[in-house]
Coordinates of C-alpha atoms in Angstrom, one line a residue:
Chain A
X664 CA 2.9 31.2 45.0
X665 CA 1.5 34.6 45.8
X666 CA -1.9 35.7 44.8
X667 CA -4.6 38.4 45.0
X668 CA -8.3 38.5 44.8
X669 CA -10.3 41.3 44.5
X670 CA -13.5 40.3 44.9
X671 CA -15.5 42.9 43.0
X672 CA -14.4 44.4 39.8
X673 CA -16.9 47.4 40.3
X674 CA -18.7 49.5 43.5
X675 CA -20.4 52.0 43.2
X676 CA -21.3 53.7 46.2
X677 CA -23.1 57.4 46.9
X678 CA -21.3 60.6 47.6
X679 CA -20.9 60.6 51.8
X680 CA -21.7 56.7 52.4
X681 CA -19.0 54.6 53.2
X682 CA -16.9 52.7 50.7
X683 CA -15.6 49.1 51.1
X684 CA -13.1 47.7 48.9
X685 CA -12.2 44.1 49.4
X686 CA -9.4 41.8 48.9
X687 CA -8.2 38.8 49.7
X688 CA -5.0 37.1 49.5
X689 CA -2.5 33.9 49.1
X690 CA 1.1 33.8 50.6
X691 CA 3.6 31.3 51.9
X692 CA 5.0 33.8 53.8
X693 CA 4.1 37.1 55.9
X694 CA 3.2 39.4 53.1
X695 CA 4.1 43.0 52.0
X696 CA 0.2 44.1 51.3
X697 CA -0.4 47.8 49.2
X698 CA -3.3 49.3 47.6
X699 CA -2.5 51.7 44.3
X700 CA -4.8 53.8 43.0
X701 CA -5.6 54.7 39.2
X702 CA -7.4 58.1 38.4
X703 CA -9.1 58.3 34.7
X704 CA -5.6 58.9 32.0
X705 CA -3.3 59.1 35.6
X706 CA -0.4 57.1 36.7
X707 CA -0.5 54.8 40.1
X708 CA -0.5 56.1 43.3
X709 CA 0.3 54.2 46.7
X710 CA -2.6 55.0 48.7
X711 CA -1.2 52.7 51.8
X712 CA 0.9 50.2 52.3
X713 CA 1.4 47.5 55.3
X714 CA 4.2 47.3 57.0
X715 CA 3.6 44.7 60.2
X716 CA 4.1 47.4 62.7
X717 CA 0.2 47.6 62.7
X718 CA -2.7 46.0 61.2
X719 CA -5.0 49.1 60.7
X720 CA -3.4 50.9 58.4
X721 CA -3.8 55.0 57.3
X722 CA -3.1 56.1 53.9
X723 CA -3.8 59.0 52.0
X724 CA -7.3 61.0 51.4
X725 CA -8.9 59.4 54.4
X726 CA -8.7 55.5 53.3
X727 CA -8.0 52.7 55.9
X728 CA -6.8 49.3 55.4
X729 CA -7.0 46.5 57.8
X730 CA -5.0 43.5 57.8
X731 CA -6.6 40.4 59.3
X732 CA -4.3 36.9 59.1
X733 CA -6.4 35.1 60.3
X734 CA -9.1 36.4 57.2
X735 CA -5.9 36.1 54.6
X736 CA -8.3 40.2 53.9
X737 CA -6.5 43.5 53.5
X738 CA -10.0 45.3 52.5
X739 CA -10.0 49.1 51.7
X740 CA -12.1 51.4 53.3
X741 CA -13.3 55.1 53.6
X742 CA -16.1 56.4 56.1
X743 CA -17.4 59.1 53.5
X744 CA -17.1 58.9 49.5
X745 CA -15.9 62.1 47.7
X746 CA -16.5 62.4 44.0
X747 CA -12.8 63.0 43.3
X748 CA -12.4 59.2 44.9
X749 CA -13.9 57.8 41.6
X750 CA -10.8 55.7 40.2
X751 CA -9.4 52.1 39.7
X752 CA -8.3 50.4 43.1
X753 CA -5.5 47.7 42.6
X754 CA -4.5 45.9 45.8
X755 CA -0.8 44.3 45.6
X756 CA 0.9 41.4 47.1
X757 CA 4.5 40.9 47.5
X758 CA 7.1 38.7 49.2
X759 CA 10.1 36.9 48.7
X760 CA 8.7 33.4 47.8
X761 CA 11.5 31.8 48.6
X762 CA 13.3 32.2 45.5
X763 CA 15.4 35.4 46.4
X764 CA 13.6 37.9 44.4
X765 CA 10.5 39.2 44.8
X766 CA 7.8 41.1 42.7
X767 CA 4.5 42.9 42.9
X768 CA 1.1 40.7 42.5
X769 CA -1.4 43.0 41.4
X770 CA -5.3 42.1 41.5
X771 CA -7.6 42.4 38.9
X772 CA -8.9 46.1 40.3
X773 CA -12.2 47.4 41.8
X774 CA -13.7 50.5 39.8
X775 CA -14.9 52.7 41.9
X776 CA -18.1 54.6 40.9
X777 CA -19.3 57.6 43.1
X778 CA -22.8 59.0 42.8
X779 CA -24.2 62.6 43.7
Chain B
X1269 CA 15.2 63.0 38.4
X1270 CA 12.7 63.5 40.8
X1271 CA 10.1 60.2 39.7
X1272 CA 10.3 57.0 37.4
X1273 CA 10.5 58.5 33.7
X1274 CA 9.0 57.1 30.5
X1275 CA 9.8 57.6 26.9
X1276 CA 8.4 57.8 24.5
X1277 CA 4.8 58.6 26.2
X1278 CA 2.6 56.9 23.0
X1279 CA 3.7 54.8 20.8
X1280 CA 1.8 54.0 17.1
X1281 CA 3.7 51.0 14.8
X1282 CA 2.8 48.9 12.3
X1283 CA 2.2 45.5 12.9
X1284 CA 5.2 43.3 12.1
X1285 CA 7.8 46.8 13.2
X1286 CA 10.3 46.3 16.2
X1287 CA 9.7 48.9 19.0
X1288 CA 11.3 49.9 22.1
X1289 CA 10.3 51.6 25.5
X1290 CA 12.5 53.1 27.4
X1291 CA 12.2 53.5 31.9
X1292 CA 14.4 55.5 33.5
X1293 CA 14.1 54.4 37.3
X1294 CA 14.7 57.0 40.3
X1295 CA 18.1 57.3 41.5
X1296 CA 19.5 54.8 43.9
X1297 CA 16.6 52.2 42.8
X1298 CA 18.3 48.7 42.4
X1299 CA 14.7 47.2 41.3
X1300 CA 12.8 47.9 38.5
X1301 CA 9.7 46.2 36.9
X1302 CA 7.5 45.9 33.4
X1303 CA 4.1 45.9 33.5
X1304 CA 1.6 45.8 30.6
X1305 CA -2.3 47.0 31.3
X1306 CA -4.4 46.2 28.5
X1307 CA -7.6 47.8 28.2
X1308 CA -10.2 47.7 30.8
X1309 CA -7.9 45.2 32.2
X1310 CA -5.4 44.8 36.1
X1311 CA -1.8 45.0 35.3
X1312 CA 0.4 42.0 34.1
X1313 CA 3.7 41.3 35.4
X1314 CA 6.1 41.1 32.7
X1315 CA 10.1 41.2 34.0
X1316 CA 11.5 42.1 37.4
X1317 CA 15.3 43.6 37.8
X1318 CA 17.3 43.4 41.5
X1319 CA 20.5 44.6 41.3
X1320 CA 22.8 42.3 39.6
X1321 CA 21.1 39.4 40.1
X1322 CA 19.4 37.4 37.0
X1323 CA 16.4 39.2 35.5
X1324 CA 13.1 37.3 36.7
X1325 CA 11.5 36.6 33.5
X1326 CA 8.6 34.8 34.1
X1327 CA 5.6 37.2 32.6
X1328 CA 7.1 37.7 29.6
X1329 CA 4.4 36.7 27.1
X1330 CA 6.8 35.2 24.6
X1331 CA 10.2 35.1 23.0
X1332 CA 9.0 38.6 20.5
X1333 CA 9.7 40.4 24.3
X1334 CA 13.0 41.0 26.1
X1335 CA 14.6 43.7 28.1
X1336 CA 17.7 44.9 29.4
X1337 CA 18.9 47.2 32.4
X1338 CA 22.2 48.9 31.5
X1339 CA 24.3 49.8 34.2
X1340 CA 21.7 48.9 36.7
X1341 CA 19.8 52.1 36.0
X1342 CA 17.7 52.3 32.5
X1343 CA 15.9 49.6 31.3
X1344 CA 14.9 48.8 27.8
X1345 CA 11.7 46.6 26.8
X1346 CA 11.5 45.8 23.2
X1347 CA 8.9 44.1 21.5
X1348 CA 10.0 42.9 18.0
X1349 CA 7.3 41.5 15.2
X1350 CA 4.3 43.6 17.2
X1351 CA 1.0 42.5 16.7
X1352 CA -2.0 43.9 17.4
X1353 CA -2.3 42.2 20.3
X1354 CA 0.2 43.8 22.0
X1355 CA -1.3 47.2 22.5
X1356 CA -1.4 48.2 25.4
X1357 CA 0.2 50.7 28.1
X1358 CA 3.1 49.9 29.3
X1359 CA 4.4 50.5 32.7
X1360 CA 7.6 50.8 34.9
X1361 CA 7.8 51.0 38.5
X1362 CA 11.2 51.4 40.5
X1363 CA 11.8 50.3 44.1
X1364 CA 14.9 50.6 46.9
X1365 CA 14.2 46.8 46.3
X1366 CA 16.5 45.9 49.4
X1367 CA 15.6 42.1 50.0
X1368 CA 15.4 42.6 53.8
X1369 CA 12.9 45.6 53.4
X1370 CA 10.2 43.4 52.0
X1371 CA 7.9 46.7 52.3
X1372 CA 9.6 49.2 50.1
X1373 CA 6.9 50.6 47.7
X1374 CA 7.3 50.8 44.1
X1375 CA 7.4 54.1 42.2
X1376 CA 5.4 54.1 38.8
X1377 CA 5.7 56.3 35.7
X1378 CA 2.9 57.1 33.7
X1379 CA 3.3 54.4 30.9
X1380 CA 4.1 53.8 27.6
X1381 CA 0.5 54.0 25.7
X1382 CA 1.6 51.2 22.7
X1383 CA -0.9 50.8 19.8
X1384 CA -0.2 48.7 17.1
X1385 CA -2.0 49.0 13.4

């Protein structure tokens, strides 16, 4: 069965250092990886998602994702914190599992904390 | 409309009362899903609609939750004999949910904020 880790349920970082969000993951078959994002009393927004055409992924607000097989990883990153990227990170497995249908796996969540 | 829609937004009860939630899916969606996040807490899986095929059930918590999806559209959680326990917000995403486009995204609305007294 499909699973996600994320490995730390809170980061904080300071305002222009880089932030690293990890997570791992378990799948029988070649996954569909995402990472949502959860601003304070706000819905969830895709910030990326994989789609096998590359590994290093580009999503929104300057945040990468690489996906390394080899790792099982799809960790999050950004080069520069901004204060507005304070939030909760969920990363999200999916795939078929064999059985036809398929649904979301979400982790646990990384809060992100952001300092001046 | 123009994103996944949720009625009502927050939800009080009395413990023991019957509720419902209502998730209206974007157009053209054929999967929709139920989450529940409790406080401070990741979001459980709850129940999973594609198309016509048989609902996957699996994170339902017990036999107090079901849902329906009429028409293949809007879906319907309801909770009957709440307890306290099962406040929480709940959530509904939508997806195109094609099974040969494993990486279609889901859509979520902003929840169903569920407390329980």
């Amino acid at each position: 069965a499909q699973s996600v880790t994320q490995l730390d349920s809170h980061v904080s970082v300071s305002e222009g250092t880089p932030v690293l969000l990890r997570c791992n993951y378990s799948s029988s078959y070649s996954p569909s990886l995402f990472w949502y994002v959860q601003h304070p009393n706000k819905g969830l927004q895709l910030l990326l998602k994989y789609t096998s055409a590359a590994t290093l992924v580009k999503g929104i607000n300057g945040f990468e994702a690489e996906f390394k097989k080899s790792e099982t990883s799809f960790h999050l990153t950004k080069p520069s914190a901004h204060m507005s990227d304070a939030a909760e990170y969920f990363c999200v497995v999916s795939d078929p599992g064999g059985s036809g249908t398929y649904k979301y796996i979400f982790g646990t969540g990384t809060r992100l904390k952001v300092l001046a | 409309g123009a994103g996944v829609s949720q009625s009502p937004s927050n939800k009080v009860t009395e413990k023991g009362k019957d509720v419902e939630l209502r998730c209206d899916p974007i157009s053209g969606h054929t999967a929709l899903y139920w989450y529940r996040q409790s406080l401070g807490q990741g979001l459980e899986f709850l129940i999973y609609f594609q198309g016509n095929s048989a609902p996957d059930k699996s994170g339902l918590p017990s036999d107090r939750f079901s849902a329906e999806r009429t028409g293949g559209s809007v879906s319907t959680l309801t909770i009957q004999r709440t307890q306290q326990e099962d406040s929480a917000v709940y959530l509904c995403a939508s997806s195109l949910g094609v099974y040969l486009q494993l990486n279609t995204e889901a859509f979520f609305g902003q929840g169903t904020r569920l407390t329980v007294v």
